Protein backbone atom coordinates (compact mmCIF):
# COMPACT_ATOMS: atom_id res chain seq x y z
CA UNK A 1 0.00 0.00 0.00
CA UNK A 2 1.32 3.42 -0.91
CA UNK A 3 1.65 5.88 1.94
CA UNK A 4 -0.33 8.65 0.26
CA UNK A 5 -3.41 6.38 0.43
CA UNK A 6 -3.16 6.06 4.19
CA UNK A 7 -5.15 8.23 6.56
CA UNK A 8 -3.25 10.32 9.09
CA UNK A 9 -3.70 7.89 12.01
CA UNK A 10 -2.27 5.00 9.99
CA UNK A 11 0.82 7.11 9.23
CA UNK A 12 1.26 8.01 12.92
CA UNK A 13 0.82 4.37 13.96
CA UNK A 14 3.44 3.30 11.43
CA UNK A 15 5.86 5.98 12.72
CA UNK A 16 5.36 5.16 16.42
CA UNK A 17 5.12 1.41 15.81
CA UNK A 18 1.96 1.21 17.91
CA UNK A 19 -1.77 1.69 17.50
CA UNK A 20 -3.68 4.43 19.34
CA UNK A 21 -4.95 3.50 22.78
CA UNK A 22 -8.41 4.79 21.90
CA UNK A 23 -9.79 5.63 18.48
CA UNK A 24 -13.08 6.65 16.94
CA UNK A 25 -13.91 7.56 13.34
CA UNK A 26 -16.99 8.78 11.53
CA UNK A 27 -18.67 6.25 9.26
CA UNK A 28 -17.76 8.29 6.18
CA UNK A 29 -14.13 8.88 7.23
CA UNK A 30 -14.65 12.66 7.48
CA UNK A 31 -12.93 12.78 10.89
CA UNK A 32 -10.88 10.57 13.20
CA UNK A 33 -10.29 11.02 16.93
CA UNK A 34 -7.49 9.10 18.69
CA UNK A 35 -5.48 8.98 21.90
CA UNK A 36 -1.75 8.27 21.70
CA UNK A 37 0.80 7.51 24.39
CA UNK A 38 4.45 7.44 23.45
CA UNK A 39 7.77 7.55 25.25
CA UNK A 40 11.09 9.34 24.97
CA UNK A 41 12.55 9.66 21.52
CA UNK A 42 12.88 11.69 18.35
CA UNK A 43 10.29 11.02 15.65
CA UNK A 44 9.98 12.08 12.02
CA UNK A 45 6.37 12.15 10.92
CA UNK A 46 5.79 11.98 7.15
CA UNK A 47 3.41 14.47 5.57
CA UNK A 48 -0.20 13.80 6.54
CA UNK A 49 -3.01 13.85 3.97
CA UNK A 50 -5.26 15.95 6.23
CA UNK A 51 -4.68 18.69 8.83
CA UNK A 52 -4.62 17.51 12.43
CA UNK A 53 -5.58 19.18 15.71
CA UNK A 54 -3.49 17.91 18.65
CA UNK A 55 -4.10 18.46 22.37
CA UNK A 56 -1.51 17.42 24.95
CA UNK A 57 -3.33 15.81 27.89
CA UNK A 58 -0.41 15.00 30.17
CA UNK A 59 3.21 13.91 30.17
CA UNK A 60 6.46 15.82 30.09
CA UNK A 61 6.44 19.51 29.32
CA UNK A 62 9.59 19.19 27.21
CA UNK A 63 7.96 18.30 23.88
CA UNK A 64 9.44 20.23 20.97
CA UNK A 65 9.19 20.39 17.21
CA UNK A 66 11.90 20.96 14.60
CA UNK A 67 12.08 24.49 13.20
CA UNK A 68 14.42 25.07 10.25
CA UNK A 69 17.77 24.36 11.89
CA UNK A 70 17.02 23.22 15.44
CA UNK A 71 14.49 22.20 18.05
CA UNK A 72 11.95 24.87 18.95
CA UNK A 73 12.65 27.09 21.94
CA UNK A 74 8.97 26.74 22.87
CA UNK A 75 7.91 23.46 24.46
CA UNK A 76 4.43 22.00 24.51
CA UNK A 77 2.73 21.37 27.86
CA UNK A 78 -0.44 19.71 29.18
CA UNK A 79 -3.40 21.74 27.96
CA UNK A 80 -1.58 23.14 24.92
CA UNK A 81 -2.86 22.60 21.40
CA UNK A 82 -1.03 22.28 18.09
CA UNK A 83 -2.26 22.34 14.50
CA UNK A 84 -0.24 20.14 12.15
CA UNK A 85 -0.85 21.10 8.50
CA UNK A 86 -1.35 18.61 5.72
CA UNK A 87 1.41 17.78 3.20
CA UNK A 88 4.18 18.87 5.59
CA UNK A 89 6.62 16.44 7.19
CA UNK A 90 7.35 17.24 10.86
CA UNK A 91 9.89 16.20 13.50
CA UNK A 92 9.22 15.79 17.21
CA UNK A 93 11.39 15.49 20.31
CA UNK A 94 9.76 13.79 23.33
CA UNK A 95 11.65 13.90 26.62
CA UNK A 96 9.59 11.43 28.65
CA UNK A 97 6.07 10.07 28.30
CA UNK A 98 3.74 11.87 25.89
CA UNK A 99 -0.07 11.67 26.15
CA UNK A 100 -2.05 13.41 23.39
CA UNK A 101 -5.33 13.24 21.54
CA UNK A 102 -5.60 13.99 17.83
CA UNK A 103 -8.50 15.01 15.63
CA UNK A 104 -8.03 14.93 11.87
CA UNK A 105 -10.61 16.32 9.46
CA UNK A 106 -10.85 15.44 5.79
CA UNK A 107 -9.19 18.13 3.68
CA UNK A 108 -12.20 18.18 1.35
CA UNK A 109 -14.45 19.28 4.20
CA UNK A 110 -12.05 22.08 5.05
CA UNK A 111 -12.02 23.35 1.47
CA UNK A 112 -15.81 23.22 1.42
CA UNK A 113 -15.87 25.30 4.61
CA UNK A 114 -13.45 27.83 3.02
CA UNK A 115 -11.02 27.55 5.94
CA UNK A 116 -8.35 25.35 4.34
CA UNK A 117 -5.77 28.18 4.25
CA UNK A 118 -6.07 28.48 8.01
CA UNK A 119 -4.38 25.07 8.29
CA UNK A 120 -1.59 25.70 5.80
CA UNK A 121 1.13 26.23 8.43
CA UNK A 122 2.19 24.77 11.78
CA UNK A 123 0.76 26.37 14.91
CA UNK A 124 2.70 24.86 17.79
CA UNK A 125 1.85 24.74 21.50
CA UNK A 126 -0.70 27.53 21.90
CA UNK A 127 -2.82 27.76 25.05
CA UNK A 128 -6.27 26.29 24.39
CA UNK A 129 -8.32 25.61 27.55
CA UNK A 130 -11.55 25.00 25.62
CA UNK A 131 -9.96 22.59 23.13
CA UNK A 132 -8.33 20.69 26.00
CA UNK A 133 -11.60 20.54 27.96
CA UNK A 134 -13.55 19.22 24.96
CA UNK A 135 -10.86 16.62 24.18
CA UNK A 136 -10.81 15.40 27.79
CA UNK A 137 -14.62 15.18 27.91
CA UNK A 138 -14.75 13.15 24.68
CA UNK A 139 -12.06 10.83 25.95
CA UNK A 140 -13.78 10.35 29.32
CA UNK A 141 -16.96 9.31 27.52
CA UNK A 142 -15.11 6.86 25.28
CA UNK A 143 -13.92 4.99 28.38
CA UNK A 144 -17.53 4.55 29.55
CA UNK A 145 -19.64 1.54 28.53
CA UNK A 146 -21.09 1.94 25.06
CA UNK A 147 -24.72 3.02 24.81
CA UNK A 148 -26.95 4.93 22.45
CA UNK A 149 -27.01 7.96 24.73
CA UNK A 150 -23.22 7.93 25.03
CA UNK A 151 -22.76 7.76 21.26
CA UNK A 152 -25.09 10.74 20.72
CA UNK A 153 -23.25 12.74 23.37
CA UNK A 154 -19.81 11.88 21.94
CA UNK A 155 -20.97 12.84 18.45
CA UNK A 156 -22.13 16.23 19.76
CA UNK A 157 -18.80 16.78 21.54
CA UNK A 158 -16.86 15.83 18.39
CA UNK A 159 -18.93 18.34 16.42
CA UNK A 160 -18.08 20.99 19.03
CA UNK A 161 -14.38 20.18 18.86
CA UNK A 162 -14.49 20.27 15.05
CA UNK A 163 -16.17 23.69 15.16
CA UNK A 164 -13.55 24.89 17.64
CA UNK A 165 -10.75 23.61 15.39
CA UNK A 166 -12.27 25.26 12.31
CA UNK A 167 -12.59 28.57 14.17
CA UNK A 168 -8.85 28.49 14.87
CA UNK A 169 -6.78 29.80 17.77
CA UNK A 170 -7.67 33.17 19.25
CA UNK A 171 -5.80 36.04 17.64
CA UNK A 172 -5.97 38.35 20.66
CA UNK A 173 -5.53 38.02 24.39
CA UNK A 174 -9.15 39.01 24.98
CA UNK A 175 -11.54 36.14 25.63
CA UNK A 176 -14.68 38.17 24.97
CA UNK A 177 -15.94 37.99 28.55
CA UNK A 178 -14.78 39.37 31.93
CA UNK A 179 -11.76 37.40 33.08
CA UNK A 180 -10.96 38.78 36.53
CA UNK A 181 -13.06 36.25 38.45
CA UNK A 182 -12.03 33.45 36.11
CA UNK A 183 -8.33 34.28 36.53
CA UNK A 184 -8.74 34.64 40.29
CA UNK A 185 -10.34 31.21 40.56
CA UNK A 186 -7.60 29.63 38.42
CA UNK A 187 -4.81 31.30 40.36
CA UNK A 188 -6.29 30.22 43.69
CA UNK A 189 -6.64 26.69 42.34
CA UNK A 190 -2.89 26.64 41.58
CA UNK A 191 -2.06 28.18 44.97
CA UNK A 192 -4.12 25.51 46.75
CA UNK A 193 -2.38 22.75 44.80
CA UNK A 194 1.02 24.11 45.86
CA UNK A 195 -0.09 24.43 49.49
CA UNK A 196 -1.39 20.86 49.54
CA UNK A 197 1.74 19.35 48.02
CA UNK A 198 4.65 21.81 48.23
CA UNK A 199 7.12 18.96 47.65
CA UNK A 200 5.81 18.33 44.10
CA UNK A 201 7.70 19.71 41.09
CA UNK A 202 5.24 22.55 40.30
CA UNK A 203 7.06 23.65 37.14
CA UNK A 204 6.05 26.97 35.60
CA UNK A 205 4.65 25.18 32.55
CA UNK A 206 2.50 22.84 34.67
CA UNK A 207 1.11 25.68 36.78
CA UNK A 208 0.33 27.75 33.69
CA UNK A 209 -1.42 24.75 32.13
CA UNK A 210 -3.59 24.38 35.25
CA UNK A 211 -4.55 28.04 34.91
CA UNK A 212 -5.20 27.63 31.18
CA UNK A 213 -2.89 30.47 30.10
CA UNK A 214 0.60 30.78 28.65
CA UNK A 215 3.58 30.61 31.05
CA UNK A 216 4.57 34.26 30.44
CA UNK A 217 1.01 35.50 31.03
CA UNK A 218 0.71 33.25 34.10
CA UNK A 219 3.83 34.84 35.62
CA UNK A 220 2.36 38.32 35.22
CA UNK A 221 -1.08 37.40 36.56
CA UNK A 222 0.36 35.37 39.46
CA UNK A 223 2.70 38.17 40.56
CA UNK A 224 -0.13 40.71 40.47
CA UNK A 225 -2.24 38.38 42.63
CA UNK A 226 0.40 37.31 45.17
CA UNK A 227 3.20 39.89 45.04
CA UNK A 228 5.76 37.20 44.22
CA UNK A 229 6.81 35.00 41.31
CA UNK A 230 5.50 31.42 41.02
CA UNK A 231 8.99 30.10 41.90
CA UNK A 232 9.13 32.28 45.03
CA UNK A 233 5.66 31.11 46.07
CA UNK A 234 6.57 27.42 45.72
CA UNK A 235 9.78 27.99 47.70
CA UNK A 236 7.84 29.81 50.44
CA UNK A 237 5.33 26.94 50.65
CA UNK A 238 8.15 24.40 50.99
CA UNK A 239 9.89 26.40 53.70
CA UNK A 240 6.66 26.87 55.65
CA UNK A 241 6.13 23.09 55.48
CA UNK A 242 9.73 22.65 56.63
CA UNK A 243 9.03 24.83 59.68
CA UNK A 244 6.05 22.63 60.48
CA UNK A 245 8.10 19.43 60.15
CA UNK A 246 10.96 20.83 62.24
CA UNK A 247 8.54 21.85 64.98
CA UNK A 248 6.49 18.65 65.09
CA UNK A 249 8.94 15.83 64.31
CA UNK A 250 12.49 14.66 64.69
CA UNK A 251 12.87 13.88 60.99
CA UNK A 252 16.54 14.34 60.00
CA UNK A 253 17.38 17.59 58.19
CA UNK A 254 18.68 15.73 55.14
CA UNK A 255 15.41 13.80 54.86
CA UNK A 256 13.32 16.97 55.17
CA UNK A 257 15.42 18.60 52.43
CA UNK A 258 14.92 15.58 50.16
CA UNK A 259 11.18 15.24 50.92
CA UNK A 260 10.56 18.90 50.07
CA UNK A 261 12.37 18.85 46.75
CA UNK A 262 15.59 20.68 47.62
CA UNK A 263 18.64 19.62 45.60
CA UNK A 264 20.78 19.16 48.73
CA UNK A 265 20.81 19.79 52.46
CA UNK A 266 23.10 22.79 51.97
CA UNK A 267 20.59 24.25 49.48
CA UNK A 268 17.85 23.71 52.05
CA UNK A 269 19.94 25.33 54.81
CA UNK A 270 20.66 28.44 52.71
CA UNK A 271 17.05 28.86 51.62
CA UNK A 272 15.74 28.34 55.15
CA UNK A 273 18.15 30.86 56.65
CA UNK A 274 17.22 33.49 54.05
CA UNK A 275 13.54 32.83 54.79
CA UNK A 276 13.51 32.48 58.61
CA UNK A 277 16.65 34.37 59.61
CA UNK A 278 18.15 31.33 61.33
CA UNK A 279 19.34 27.84 60.46
CA UNK A 280 16.97 24.86 60.50
CA UNK A 281 18.83 23.35 63.47
CA UNK A 282 18.53 26.51 65.58
CA UNK A 283 14.86 26.85 64.63
CA UNK A 284 14.17 23.26 65.71
CA UNK A 285 16.14 23.64 68.94
CA UNK A 286 14.22 26.78 69.83
CA UNK A 287 10.85 25.20 69.06
CA UNK A 288 11.51 21.90 70.83
CA UNK A 289 13.17 23.32 73.94
Coordinates of C-alpha atoms in Angstrom, one line a residue:
X1 CA 0.0 0.0 0.0
X2 CA 1.3 3.4 -0.9
X3 CA 1.6 5.9 1.9
X4 CA -0.3 8.6 0.3
X5 CA -3.4 6.4 0.4
X6 CA -3.2 6.1 4.2
X7 CA -5.2 8.2 6.6
X8 CA -3.3 10.3 9.1
X9 CA -3.7 7.9 12.0
X10 CA -2.3 5.0 10.0
X11 CA 0.8 7.1 9.2
X12 CA 1.3 8.0 12.9
X13 CA 0.8 4.4 14.0
X14 CA 3.4 3.3 11.4
X15 CA 5.9 6.0 12.7
X16 CA 5.4 5.2 16.4
X17 CA 5.1 1.4 15.8
X18 CA 2.0 1.2 17.9
X19 CA -1.8 1.7 17.5
X20 CA -3.7 4.4 19.3
X21 CA -4.9 3.5 22.8
X22 CA -8.4 4.8 21.9
X23 CA -9.8 5.6 18.5
X24 CA -13.1 6.7 16.9
X25 CA -13.9 7.6 13.3
X26 CA -17.0 8.8 11.5
X27 CA -18.7 6.2 9.3
X28 CA -17.8 8.3 6.2
X29 CA -14.1 8.9 7.2
X30 CA -14.6 12.7 7.5
X31 CA -12.9 12.8 10.9
X32 CA -10.9 10.6 13.2
X33 CA -10.3 11.0 16.9
X34 CA -7.5 9.1 18.7
X35 CA -5.5 9.0 21.9
X36 CA -1.7 8.3 21.7
X37 CA 0.8 7.5 24.4
X38 CA 4.5 7.4 23.4
X39 CA 7.8 7.5 25.2
X40 CA 11.1 9.3 25.0
X41 CA 12.6 9.7 21.5
X42 CA 12.9 11.7 18.3
X43 CA 10.3 11.0 15.6
X44 CA 10.0 12.1 12.0
X45 CA 6.4 12.1 10.9
X46 CA 5.8 12.0 7.1
X47 CA 3.4 14.5 5.6
X48 CA -0.2 13.8 6.5
X49 CA -3.0 13.9 4.0
X50 CA -5.3 16.0 6.2
X51 CA -4.7 18.7 8.8
X52 CA -4.6 17.5 12.4
X53 CA -5.6 19.2 15.7
X54 CA -3.5 17.9 18.6
X55 CA -4.1 18.5 22.4
X56 CA -1.5 17.4 25.0
X57 CA -3.3 15.8 27.9
X58 CA -0.4 15.0 30.2
X59 CA 3.2 13.9 30.2
X60 CA 6.5 15.8 30.1
X61 CA 6.4 19.5 29.3
X62 CA 9.6 19.2 27.2
X63 CA 8.0 18.3 23.9
X64 CA 9.4 20.2 21.0
X65 CA 9.2 20.4 17.2
X66 CA 11.9 21.0 14.6
X67 CA 12.1 24.5 13.2
X68 CA 14.4 25.1 10.2
X69 CA 17.8 24.4 11.9
X70 CA 17.0 23.2 15.4
X71 CA 14.5 22.2 18.0
X72 CA 11.9 24.9 19.0
X73 CA 12.6 27.1 21.9
X74 CA 9.0 26.7 22.9
X75 CA 7.9 23.5 24.5
X76 CA 4.4 22.0 24.5
X77 CA 2.7 21.4 27.9
X78 CA -0.4 19.7 29.2
X79 CA -3.4 21.7 28.0
X80 CA -1.6 23.1 24.9
X81 CA -2.9 22.6 21.4
X82 CA -1.0 22.3 18.1
X83 CA -2.3 22.3 14.5
X84 CA -0.2 20.1 12.2
X85 CA -0.9 21.1 8.5
X86 CA -1.4 18.6 5.7
X87 CA 1.4 17.8 3.2
X88 CA 4.2 18.9 5.6
X89 CA 6.6 16.4 7.2
X90 CA 7.3 17.2 10.9
X91 CA 9.9 16.2 13.5
X92 CA 9.2 15.8 17.2
X93 CA 11.4 15.5 20.3
X94 CA 9.8 13.8 23.3
X95 CA 11.7 13.9 26.6
X96 CA 9.6 11.4 28.7
X97 CA 6.1 10.1 28.3
X98 CA 3.7 11.9 25.9
X99 CA -0.1 11.7 26.2
X100 CA -2.0 13.4 23.4
X101 CA -5.3 13.2 21.5
X102 CA -5.6 14.0 17.8
X103 CA -8.5 15.0 15.6
X104 CA -8.0 14.9 11.9
X105 CA -10.6 16.3 9.5
X106 CA -10.9 15.4 5.8
X107 CA -9.2 18.1 3.7
X108 CA -12.2 18.2 1.3
X109 CA -14.4 19.3 4.2
X110 CA -12.0 22.1 5.1
X111 CA -12.0 23.4 1.5
X112 CA -15.8 23.2 1.4
X113 CA -15.9 25.3 4.6
X114 CA -13.5 27.8 3.0
X115 CA -11.0 27.5 5.9
X116 CA -8.3 25.4 4.3
X117 CA -5.8 28.2 4.3
X118 CA -6.1 28.5 8.0
X119 CA -4.4 25.1 8.3
X120 CA -1.6 25.7 5.8
X121 CA 1.1 26.2 8.4
X122 CA 2.2 24.8 11.8
X123 CA 0.8 26.4 14.9
X124 CA 2.7 24.9 17.8
X125 CA 1.8 24.7 21.5
X126 CA -0.7 27.5 21.9
X127 CA -2.8 27.8 25.1
X128 CA -6.3 26.3 24.4
X129 CA -8.3 25.6 27.5
X130 CA -11.6 25.0 25.6
X131 CA -10.0 22.6 23.1
X132 CA -8.3 20.7 26.0
X133 CA -11.6 20.5 28.0
X134 CA -13.5 19.2 25.0
X135 CA -10.9 16.6 24.2
X136 CA -10.8 15.4 27.8
X137 CA -14.6 15.2 27.9
X138 CA -14.8 13.1 24.7
X139 CA -12.1 10.8 26.0
X140 CA -13.8 10.4 29.3
X141 CA -17.0 9.3 27.5
X142 CA -15.1 6.9 25.3
X143 CA -13.9 5.0 28.4
X144 CA -17.5 4.5 29.5
X145 CA -19.6 1.5 28.5
X146 CA -21.1 1.9 25.1
X147 CA -24.7 3.0 24.8
X148 CA -26.9 4.9 22.4
X149 CA -27.0 8.0 24.7
X150 CA -23.2 7.9 25.0
X151 CA -22.8 7.8 21.3
X152 CA -25.1 10.7 20.7
X153 CA -23.2 12.7 23.4
X154 CA -19.8 11.9 21.9
X155 CA -21.0 12.8 18.4
X156 CA -22.1 16.2 19.8
X157 CA -18.8 16.8 21.5
X158 CA -16.9 15.8 18.4
X159 CA -18.9 18.3 16.4
X160 CA -18.1 21.0 19.0
X161 CA -14.4 20.2 18.9
X162 CA -14.5 20.3 15.1
X163 CA -16.2 23.7 15.2
X164 CA -13.5 24.9 17.6
X165 CA -10.8 23.6 15.4
X166 CA -12.3 25.3 12.3
X167 CA -12.6 28.6 14.2
X168 CA -8.9 28.5 14.9
X169 CA -6.8 29.8 17.8
X170 CA -7.7 33.2 19.3
X171 CA -5.8 36.0 17.6
X172 CA -6.0 38.4 20.7
X173 CA -5.5 38.0 24.4
X174 CA -9.1 39.0 25.0
X175 CA -11.5 36.1 25.6
X176 CA -14.7 38.2 25.0
X177 CA -15.9 38.0 28.6
X178 CA -14.8 39.4 31.9
X179 CA -11.8 37.4 33.1
X180 CA -11.0 38.8 36.5
X181 CA -13.1 36.3 38.5
X182 CA -12.0 33.5 36.1
X183 CA -8.3 34.3 36.5
X184 CA -8.7 34.6 40.3
X185 CA -10.3 31.2 40.6
X186 CA -7.6 29.6 38.4
X187 CA -4.8 31.3 40.4
X188 CA -6.3 30.2 43.7
X189 CA -6.6 26.7 42.3
X190 CA -2.9 26.6 41.6
X191 CA -2.1 28.2 45.0
X192 CA -4.1 25.5 46.8
X193 CA -2.4 22.8 44.8
X194 CA 1.0 24.1 45.9
X195 CA -0.1 24.4 49.5
X196 CA -1.4 20.9 49.5
X197 CA 1.7 19.3 48.0
X198 CA 4.7 21.8 48.2
X199 CA 7.1 19.0 47.6
X200 CA 5.8 18.3 44.1
X201 CA 7.7 19.7 41.1
X202 CA 5.2 22.6 40.3
X203 CA 7.1 23.7 37.1
X204 CA 6.1 27.0 35.6
X205 CA 4.6 25.2 32.6
X206 CA 2.5 22.8 34.7
X207 CA 1.1 25.7 36.8
X208 CA 0.3 27.8 33.7
X209 CA -1.4 24.8 32.1
X210 CA -3.6 24.4 35.3
X211 CA -4.6 28.0 34.9
X212 CA -5.2 27.6 31.2
X213 CA -2.9 30.5 30.1
X214 CA 0.6 30.8 28.7
X215 CA 3.6 30.6 31.1
X216 CA 4.6 34.3 30.4
X217 CA 1.0 35.5 31.0
X218 CA 0.7 33.2 34.1
X219 CA 3.8 34.8 35.6
X220 CA 2.4 38.3 35.2
X221 CA -1.1 37.4 36.6
X222 CA 0.4 35.4 39.5
X223 CA 2.7 38.2 40.6
X224 CA -0.1 40.7 40.5
X225 CA -2.2 38.4 42.6
X226 CA 0.4 37.3 45.2
X227 CA 3.2 39.9 45.0
X228 CA 5.8 37.2 44.2
X229 CA 6.8 35.0 41.3
X230 CA 5.5 31.4 41.0
X231 CA 9.0 30.1 41.9
X232 CA 9.1 32.3 45.0
X233 CA 5.7 31.1 46.1
X234 CA 6.6 27.4 45.7
X235 CA 9.8 28.0 47.7
X236 CA 7.8 29.8 50.4
X237 CA 5.3 26.9 50.7
X238 CA 8.1 24.4 51.0
X239 CA 9.9 26.4 53.7
X240 CA 6.7 26.9 55.7
X241 CA 6.1 23.1 55.5
X242 CA 9.7 22.7 56.6
X243 CA 9.0 24.8 59.7
X244 CA 6.1 22.6 60.5
X245 CA 8.1 19.4 60.2
X246 CA 11.0 20.8 62.2
X247 CA 8.5 21.9 65.0
X248 CA 6.5 18.6 65.1
X249 CA 8.9 15.8 64.3
X250 CA 12.5 14.7 64.7
X251 CA 12.9 13.9 61.0
X252 CA 16.5 14.3 60.0
X253 CA 17.4 17.6 58.2
X254 CA 18.7 15.7 55.1
X255 CA 15.4 13.8 54.9
X256 CA 13.3 17.0 55.2
X257 CA 15.4 18.6 52.4
X258 CA 14.9 15.6 50.2
X259 CA 11.2 15.2 50.9
X260 CA 10.6 18.9 50.1
X261 CA 12.4 18.8 46.8
X262 CA 15.6 20.7 47.6
X263 CA 18.6 19.6 45.6
X264 CA 20.8 19.2 48.7
X265 CA 20.8 19.8 52.5
X266 CA 23.1 22.8 52.0
X267 CA 20.6 24.2 49.5
X268 CA 17.8 23.7 52.1
X269 CA 19.9 25.3 54.8
X270 CA 20.7 28.4 52.7
X271 CA 17.1 28.9 51.6
X272 CA 15.7 28.3 55.1
X273 CA 18.2 30.9 56.6
X274 CA 17.2 33.5 54.1
X275 CA 13.5 32.8 54.8
X276 CA 13.5 32.5 58.6
X277 CA 16.7 34.4 59.6
X278 CA 18.2 31.3 61.3
X279 CA 19.3 27.8 60.5
X280 CA 17.0 24.9 60.5
X281 CA 18.8 23.3 63.5
X282 CA 18.5 26.5 65.6
X283 CA 14.9 26.9 64.6
X284 CA 14.2 23.3 65.7
X285 CA 16.1 23.6 68.9
X286 CA 14.2 26.8 69.8
X287 CA 10.8 25.2 69.1
X288 CA 11.5 21.9 70.8
X289 CA 13.2 23.3 73.9

